[in-house]
Amino acid sequence: TLYLAVHLLDSYLRAGRVRLHRLQLLGVACLFVACKMEECVLPECASLCLLGAGSFSRAELLRAERRILSRLDFRLHHPGPLLCLGLLAALAGSSPQVTLFATYFLELSLLEAEAAGWEPGRRAAAALSLAHRLLDGAGSGLEPALYRALKAGDHEVRAAPGHPDDAVPASPADTNVLRYIQLTQLKMNRRSLQREDSGAGAGPGNRDVIG
């Protein structure tokens, strides 16, 4: 649900601009839509409004939900990185500890805007590879072919395990993704301190509102 909500938020922001003071409403509305897609028990609108400390009403939340559905043209399904992580962890024989650690890295990547442009599969593979490296033997060894890419026409596909002749060395982009996730926690702490110093003032360029 969390990853789908973030995906909906990113997709909405790519499709148009939103005023800074309406970002909280947009985020809660995306969470509301994601819950309807993923959860069996839905949160009440009143409970979600409490998250905003009275900054928006139930009617505004429902109106924001309708605008999200309209702007995204009801294209709500998304194969998130968590699904890819489960598949890769099963193929690699990863232990529960390694998988949990990789999930932690995926959650950290949600804090970085650059991560929104990463492919879910590559993002999950980088997080799982990093978890294996840090825990050093807490799970089964990785199949290197799981993390190597081939070019097939205009599409990038994964090489199948057991076929080393078809595999190529990891691209610089894969290495950069892995390094980026390794530095995410340090960057998060530094930026958190910067936000406390500078405050949350609205920039002059954020003038359009949701709707």
PDB file of C-alpha atoms in Angstrom:
ATOM      1  CA  THR A   1       0.000   0.000   0.000  1.00  0.00           C
ATOM      2  CA  LEU A   2       2.804   2.402   0.867  1.00  0.00           C
ATOM      3  CA  TYR A   3       4.638   1.863  -2.422  1.00  0.00           C
ATOM      4  CA  LEU A   4       1.447   2.219  -4.459  1.00  0.00           C
ATOM      5  CA  ALA A   5       0.558   5.442  -2.620  1.00  0.00           C
ATOM      6  CA  VAL A   6       3.998   6.904  -3.376  1.00  0.00           C
ATOM      7  CA  HIS A   7       3.694   5.808  -7.016  1.00  0.00           C
ATOM      8  CA  LEU A   8       0.307   7.534  -7.335  1.00  0.00           C
ATOM      9  CA  LEU A   9       1.721  10.677  -5.755  1.00  0.00           C
ATOM     10  CA  ASP A  10       4.697  10.727  -8.127  1.00  0.00           C
ATOM     11  CA  SER A  11       2.459  10.068 -11.132  1.00  0.00           C
ATOM     12  CA  TYR A  12       0.126  12.913 -10.185  1.00  0.00           C
ATOM     13  CA  LEU A  13       3.004  15.341  -9.695  1.00  0.00           C
ATOM     14  CA  ARG A  14       4.466  14.391 -13.084  1.00  0.00           C
ATOM     15  CA  ALA A  15       1.113  15.121 -14.717  1.00  0.00           C
ATOM     16  CA  GLY A  16       0.744  18.619 -13.250  1.00  0.00           C
ATOM     17  CA  ARG A  17       1.713  21.083 -10.570  1.00  0.00           C
ATOM     18  CA  VAL A  18       0.371  21.263  -7.032  1.00  0.00           C
ATOM     19  CA  ARG A  19       0.548  24.069  -4.519  1.00  0.00           C
ATOM     20  CA  LEU A  20       2.884  23.375  -1.643  1.00  0.00           C
ATOM     21  CA  HIS A  21       0.231  23.746   1.050  1.00  0.00           C
ATOM     22  CA  ARG A  22      -1.920  21.123  -0.728  1.00  0.00           C
ATOM     23  CA  LEU A  23       0.734  18.406  -0.821  1.00  0.00           C
ATOM     24  CA  GLN A  24      -0.490  16.939   2.455  1.00  0.00           C
ATOM     25  CA  LEU A  25      -4.026  16.622   1.097  1.00  0.00           C
ATOM     26  CA  LEU A  26      -2.698  15.038  -2.090  1.00  0.00           C
ATOM     27  CA  GLY A  27      -0.576  12.552  -0.136  1.00  0.00           C
ATOM     28  CA  VAL A  28      -3.466  11.471   2.088  1.00  0.00           C
ATOM     29  CA  ALA A  29      -5.758  11.165  -0.931  1.00  0.00           C
ATOM     30  CA  CYS A  30      -3.187   8.949  -2.682  1.00  0.00           C
ATOM     31  CA  LEU A  31      -2.977   6.820   0.456  1.00  0.00           C
ATOM     32  CA  PHE A  32      -6.774   6.564   0.470  1.00  0.00           C
ATOM     33  CA  VAL A  33      -6.829   5.351  -3.141  1.00  0.00           C
ATOM     34  CA  ALA A  34      -3.984   2.901  -2.479  1.00  0.00           C
ATOM     35  CA  CYS A  35      -5.855   1.448   0.502  1.00  0.00           C
ATOM     36  CA  LYS A  36      -8.878   0.847  -1.708  1.00  0.00           C
ATOM     37  CA  MET A  37      -6.655  -1.039  -4.142  1.00  0.00           C
ATOM     38  CA  GLU A  38      -4.658  -3.099  -1.645  1.00  0.00           C
ATOM     39  CA  GLU A  39      -6.366  -3.364   1.739  1.00  0.00           C
ATOM     40  CA  CYS A  40      -9.281  -5.488   2.907  1.00  0.00           C
ATOM     41  CA  VAL A  41     -10.274  -3.024   5.634  1.00  0.00           C
ATOM     42  CA  LEU A  42     -10.413   0.618   4.565  1.00  0.00           C
ATOM     43  CA  PRO A  43      -9.609   3.561   6.849  1.00  0.00           C
ATOM     44  CA  GLU A  44     -12.453   5.944   7.570  1.00  0.00           C
ATOM     45  CA  CYS A  45     -12.348   9.365   5.939  1.00  0.00           C
ATOM     46  CA  ALA A  46     -12.590  10.934   9.382  1.00  0.00           C
ATOM     47  CA  SER A  47      -9.473   9.060  10.501  1.00  0.00           C
ATOM     48  CA  LEU A  48      -7.545  10.249   7.452  1.00  0.00           C
ATOM     49  CA  CYS A  49      -8.662  13.823   8.051  1.00  0.00           C
ATOM     50  CA  LEU A  50      -7.197  13.610  11.544  1.00  0.00           C
ATOM     51  CA  LEU A  51      -3.795  13.027   9.942  1.00  0.00           C
ATOM     52  CA  GLY A  52      -4.020  16.524   8.522  1.00  0.00           C
ATOM     53  CA  ALA A  53      -4.830  18.076  11.912  1.00  0.00           C
ATOM     54  CA  GLY A  54      -7.880  19.802  10.456  1.00  0.00           C
ATOM     55  CA  SER A  55      -6.117  21.246   7.399  1.00  0.00           C
ATOM     56  CA  PHE A  56      -8.686  19.672   5.066  1.00  0.00           C
ATOM     57  CA  SER A  57     -12.231  18.342   5.319  1.00  0.00           C
ATOM     58  CA  ARG A  58     -13.868  15.088   4.305  1.00  0.00           C
ATOM     59  CA  ALA A  59     -15.377  16.762   1.254  1.00  0.00           C
ATOM     60  CA  GLU A  60     -11.965  18.058   0.173  1.00  0.00           C
ATOM     61  CA  LEU A  61     -10.453  14.597   0.592  1.00  0.00           C
ATOM     62  CA  LEU A  62     -13.115  12.987  -1.596  1.00  0.00           C
ATOM     63  CA  ARG A  63     -12.762  15.753  -4.170  1.00  0.00           C
ATOM     64  CA  ALA A  64      -8.995  15.216  -4.254  1.00  0.00           C
ATOM     65  CA  GLU A  65      -9.576  11.488  -4.735  1.00  0.00           C
ATOM     66  CA  ARG A  66     -11.777  12.165  -7.766  1.00  0.00           C
ATOM     67  CA  ARG A  67      -9.166  14.472  -9.274  1.00  0.00           C
ATOM     68  CA  ILE A  68      -6.446  11.844  -8.825  1.00  0.00           C
ATOM     69  CA  LEU A  69      -8.561   9.236 -10.605  1.00  0.00           C
ATOM     70  CA  SER A  70      -9.366  11.684 -13.382  1.00  0.00           C
ATOM     71  CA  ARG A  71      -5.812  12.934 -13.937  1.00  0.00           C
ATOM     72  CA  LEU A  72      -4.353   9.410 -13.893  1.00  0.00           C
ATOM     73  CA  ASP A  73      -7.204   8.127 -16.090  1.00  0.00           C
ATOM     74  CA  PHE A  74      -7.786   5.296 -13.595  1.00  0.00           C
ATOM     75  CA  ARG A  75      -4.366   3.793 -14.359  1.00  0.00           C
ATOM     76  CA  LEU A  76      -3.732   2.686 -10.790  1.00  0.00           C
ATOM     77  CA  HIS A  77      -2.044  -0.714 -10.991  1.00  0.00           C
ATOM     78  CA  HIS A  78       1.710  -0.755 -10.487  1.00  0.00           C
ATOM     79  CA  PRO A  79       4.141  -3.681 -10.057  1.00  0.00           C
ATOM     80  CA  GLY A  80       6.025  -2.147  -7.165  1.00  0.00           C
ATOM     81  CA  PRO A  81       9.549  -2.957  -5.993  1.00  0.00           C
ATOM     82  CA  LEU A  82       8.252  -4.923  -3.010  1.00  0.00           C
ATOM     83  CA  LEU A  83       6.659  -7.477  -5.338  1.00  0.00           C
ATOM     84  CA  CYS A  84       9.887  -7.716  -7.330  1.00  0.00           C
ATOM     85  CA  LEU A  85      11.851  -8.135  -4.108  1.00  0.00           C
ATOM     86  CA  GLY A  86       9.753 -11.121  -3.098  1.00  0.00           C
ATOM     87  CA  LEU A  87      10.371 -12.818  -6.440  1.00  0.00           C
ATOM     88  CA  LEU A  88      14.111 -12.106  -6.432  1.00  0.00           C
ATOM     89  CA  ALA A  89      14.504 -13.189  -2.813  1.00  0.00           C
ATOM     90  CA  ALA A  90      12.807 -16.500  -3.623  1.00  0.00           C
ATOM     91  CA  LEU A  91      15.032 -17.057  -6.666  1.00  0.00           C
ATOM     92  CA  ALA A  92      18.173 -16.194  -4.710  1.00  0.00           C
ATOM     93  CA  GLY A  93      17.216 -18.307  -1.688  1.00  0.00           C
ATOM     94  CA  SER A  94      17.522 -15.312   0.624  1.00  0.00           C
ATOM     95  CA  SER A  95      16.878 -15.764   4.317  1.00  0.00           C
ATOM     96  CA  PRO A  96      14.071 -13.834   6.073  1.00  0.00           C
ATOM     97  CA  GLN A  97      16.697 -11.603   7.709  1.00  0.00           C
ATOM     98  CA  VAL A  98      18.184 -10.640   4.354  1.00  0.00           C
ATOM     99  CA  THR A  99      14.753 -10.005   2.847  1.00  0.00           C
ATOM    100  CA  LEU A 100      13.732  -7.844   5.797  1.00  0.00           C
ATOM    101  CA  PHE A 101      16.947  -5.831   5.527  1.00  0.00           C
ATOM    102  CA  ALA A 102      16.370  -5.352   1.788  1.00  0.00           C
ATOM    103  CA  THR A 103      12.838  -4.143   2.535  1.00  0.00           C
ATOM    104  CA  TYR A 104      14.347  -1.538   4.854  1.00  0.00           C
ATOM    105  CA  PHE A 105      16.548  -0.247   2.027  1.00  0.00           C
ATOM    106  CA  LEU A 106      13.545  -0.071  -0.287  1.00  0.00           C
ATOM    107  CA  GLU A 107      11.691   2.028   2.272  1.00  0.00           C
ATOM    108  CA  LEU A 108      14.671   4.361   2.562  1.00  0.00           C
ATOM    109  CA  SER A 109      14.691   4.814  -1.207  1.00  0.00           C
ATOM    110  CA  LEU A 110      11.160   6.246  -1.009  1.00  0.00           C
ATOM    111  CA  LEU A 111      12.673   9.369   0.563  1.00  0.00           C
ATOM    112  CA  GLU A 112      14.720  10.162  -2.549  1.00  0.00           C
ATOM    113  CA  ALA A 113      13.113  11.871  -5.546  1.00  0.00           C
ATOM    114  CA  GLU A 114      15.637  10.302  -7.909  1.00  0.00           C
ATOM    115  CA  ALA A 115      14.433   6.823  -6.948  1.00  0.00           C
ATOM    116  CA  ALA A 116      11.053   7.533  -8.563  1.00  0.00           C
ATOM    117  CA  GLY A 117      12.657   7.050 -11.972  1.00  0.00           C
ATOM    118  CA  TRP A 118      14.258   3.695 -11.192  1.00  0.00           C
ATOM    119  CA  GLU A 119      12.800   0.469 -12.551  1.00  0.00           C
ATOM    120  CA  PRO A 120      11.104  -1.522  -9.744  1.00  0.00           C
ATOM    121  CA  GLY A 121      13.090  -4.659 -10.606  1.00  0.00           C
ATOM    122  CA  ARG A 122      16.470  -2.934 -10.575  1.00  0.00           C
ATOM    123  CA  ARG A 123      15.597  -1.109  -7.384  1.00  0.00           C
ATOM    124  CA  ALA A 124      14.656  -4.374  -5.668  1.00  0.00           C
ATOM    125  CA  ALA A 125      17.753  -6.155  -6.994  1.00  0.00           C
ATOM    126  CA  ALA A 126      20.057  -3.421  -5.722  1.00  0.00           C
ATOM    127  CA  ALA A 127      18.435  -3.472  -2.269  1.00  0.00           C
ATOM    128  CA  LEU A 128      18.654  -7.268  -2.056  1.00  0.00           C
ATOM    129  CA  SER A 129      22.264  -7.325  -3.226  1.00  0.00           C
ATOM    130  CA  LEU A 130      23.203  -4.691  -0.656  1.00  0.00           C
ATOM    131  CA  ALA A 131      21.453  -6.627   2.121  1.00  0.00           C
ATOM    132  CA  HIS A 132      23.406  -9.771   1.210  1.00  0.00           C
ATOM    133  CA  ARG A 133      26.686  -7.863   1.188  1.00  0.00           C
ATOM    134  CA  LEU A 134      26.127  -6.244   4.572  1.00  0.00           C
ATOM    135  CA  LEU A 135      24.897  -9.365   6.343  1.00  0.00           C
ATOM    136  CA  ASP A 136      27.658 -11.438   4.705  1.00  0.00           C
ATOM    137  CA  GLY A 137      26.302 -14.956   4.573  1.00  0.00           C
ATOM    138  CA  ALA A 138      23.079 -14.503   6.523  1.00  0.00           C
ATOM    139  CA  GLY A 139      21.318 -16.092   3.527  1.00  0.00           C
ATOM    140  CA  SER A 140      22.144 -18.154   0.494  1.00  0.00           C
ATOM    141  CA  GLY A 141      24.541 -16.780  -2.090  1.00  0.00           C
ATOM    142  CA  LEU A 142      23.087 -14.734  -4.922  1.00  0.00           C
ATOM    143  CA  GLU A 143      22.967 -15.941  -8.476  1.00  0.00           C
ATOM    144  CA  PRO A 144      24.992 -13.272 -10.305  1.00  0.00           C
ATOM    145  CA  ALA A 145      22.843 -13.721 -13.419  1.00  0.00           C
ATOM    146  CA  LEU A 146      19.862 -12.332 -11.505  1.00  0.00           C
ATOM    147  CA  TYR A 147      21.510  -8.915 -11.503  1.00  0.00           C
ATOM    148  CA  ARG A 148      22.873  -8.775 -15.029  1.00  0.00           C
ATOM    149  CA  ALA A 149      21.023  -7.203 -17.901  1.00  0.00           C
ATOM    150  CA  LEU A 150      20.877  -7.919 -21.588  1.00  0.00           C
ATOM    151  CA  LYS A 151      19.731  -5.756 -24.450  1.00  0.00           C
ATOM    152  CA  ALA A 152      16.963  -7.339 -26.510  1.00  0.00           C
ATOM    153  CA  GLY A 153      15.833  -4.854 -29.124  1.00  0.00           C
ATOM    154  CA  ASP A 154      14.692  -1.741 -27.317  1.00  0.00           C
ATOM    155  CA  HIS A 155      13.927  -3.586 -24.085  1.00  0.00           C
ATOM    156  CA  GLU A 156      16.172  -4.594 -21.210  1.00  0.00           C
ATOM    157  CA  VAL A 157      15.643  -8.115 -19.875  1.00  0.00           C
ATOM    158  CA  ARG A 158      17.216 -10.159 -17.113  1.00  0.00           C
ATOM    159  CA  ALA A 159      19.479 -13.069 -17.930  1.00  0.00           C
ATOM    160  CA  ALA A 160      18.258 -16.441 -16.683  1.00  0.00           C
ATOM    161  CA  PRO A 161      20.260 -18.166 -13.923  1.00  0.00           C
ATOM    162  CA  GLY A 162      22.471 -20.948 -15.225  1.00  0.00           C
ATOM    163  CA  HIS A 163      23.263 -19.289 -18.549  1.00  0.00           C
ATOM    164  CA  PRO A 164      26.547 -17.407 -17.989  1.00  0.00           C
ATOM    165  CA  ASP A 165      27.165 -17.119 -21.728  1.00  0.00           C
ATOM    166  CA  ASP A 166      24.111 -14.910 -22.056  1.00  0.00           C
ATOM    167  CA  ALA A 167      25.061 -12.664 -19.143  1.00  0.00           C
ATOM    168  CA  VAL A 168      26.948  -9.425 -19.410  1.00  0.00           C
ATOM    169  CA  PRO A 169      28.704  -7.493 -16.631  1.00  0.00           C
ATOM    170  CA  ALA A 170      26.551  -5.188 -14.568  1.00  0.00           C
ATOM    171  CA  SER A 171      26.202  -1.767 -16.130  1.00  0.00           C
ATOM    172  CA  PRO A 172      27.505   1.413 -14.472  1.00  0.00           C
ATOM    173  CA  ALA A 173      23.883   2.342 -13.828  1.00  0.00           C
ATOM    174  CA  ASP A 174      23.442  -0.752 -11.625  1.00  0.00           C
ATOM    175  CA  THR A 175      26.541   0.198  -9.645  1.00  0.00           C
ATOM    176  CA  ASN A 176      25.287   3.750  -9.236  1.00  0.00           C
ATOM    177  CA  VAL A 177      21.909   2.548  -7.948  1.00  0.00           C
ATOM    178  CA  LEU A 178      23.602   0.323  -5.379  1.00  0.00           C
ATOM    179  CA  ARG A 179      25.915   3.102  -4.253  1.00  0.00           C
ATOM    180  CA  TYR A 180      22.969   5.501  -4.065  1.00  0.00           C
ATOM    181  CA  ILE A 181      21.026   3.219  -1.739  1.00  0.00           C
ATOM    182  CA  GLN A 182      24.096   2.799   0.457  1.00  0.00           C
ATOM    183  CA  LEU A 183      24.288   6.567   0.928  1.00  0.00           C
ATOM    184  CA  THR A 184      20.547   7.119   1.375  1.00  0.00           C
ATOM    185  CA  GLN A 185      20.520   6.945   5.160  1.00  0.00           C
ATOM    186  CA  LEU A 186      23.369   9.434   5.549  1.00  0.00           C
ATOM    187  CA  LYS A 187      21.779  11.819   3.060  1.00  0.00           C
ATOM    188  CA  MET A 188      18.430  11.512   4.814  1.00  0.00           C
ATOM    189  CA  ASN A 189      19.939  12.506   8.152  1.00  0.00           C
ATOM    190  CA  ARG A 190      21.774  15.462   6.625  1.00  0.00           C
ATOM    191  CA  ARG A 191      18.717  16.753   4.779  1.00  0.00           C
ATOM    192  CA  SER A 192      16.589  16.381   7.897  1.00  0.00           C
ATOM    193  CA  LEU A 193      18.933  18.747   9.726  1.00  0.00           C
ATOM    194  CA  GLN A 194      18.855  21.178   6.795  1.00  0.00           C
ATOM    195  CA  ARG A 195      15.055  21.249   6.829  1.00  0.00           C
ATOM    196  CA  GLU A 196      15.051  22.060  10.531  1.00  0.00           C
ATOM    197  CA  ASP A 197      17.383  24.990   9.898  1.00  0.00           C
ATOM    198  CA  SER A 198      15.667  26.403   6.825  1.00  0.00           C
ATOM    199  CA  GLY A 199      12.044  25.722   7.768  1.00  0.00           C
ATOM    200  CA  ALA A 200       9.316  24.662   5.402  1.00  0.00           C
ATOM    201  CA  GLY A 201       8.698  27.913   3.552  1.00  0.00           C
ATOM    202  CA  ALA A 202       6.811  27.774   0.281  1.00  0.00           C
ATOM    203  CA  GLY A 203       8.720  28.591  -2.892  1.00  0.00           C
ATOM    204  CA  PRO A 204       7.395  31.150  -5.388  1.00  0.00           C
ATOM    205  CA  GLY A 205       7.198  28.543  -8.157  1.00  0.00           C
ATOM    206  CA  ASN A 206       4.644  26.331  -6.378  1.00  0.00           C
ATOM    207  CA  ARG A 207       1.469  28.169  -7.326  1.00  0.00           C
ATOM    208  CA  ASP A 208      -0.852  25.560  -8.766  1.00  0.00           C
ATOM    209  CA  VAL A 209      -3.248  23.667  -6.519  1.00  0.00           C
ATOM    210  CA  ILE A 210      -4.626  20.177  -6.701  1.00  0.00           C
ATOM    211  CA  GLY A 211      -7.599  20.897  -8.899  1.00  0.00           C
TER     212      GLY A 211
END
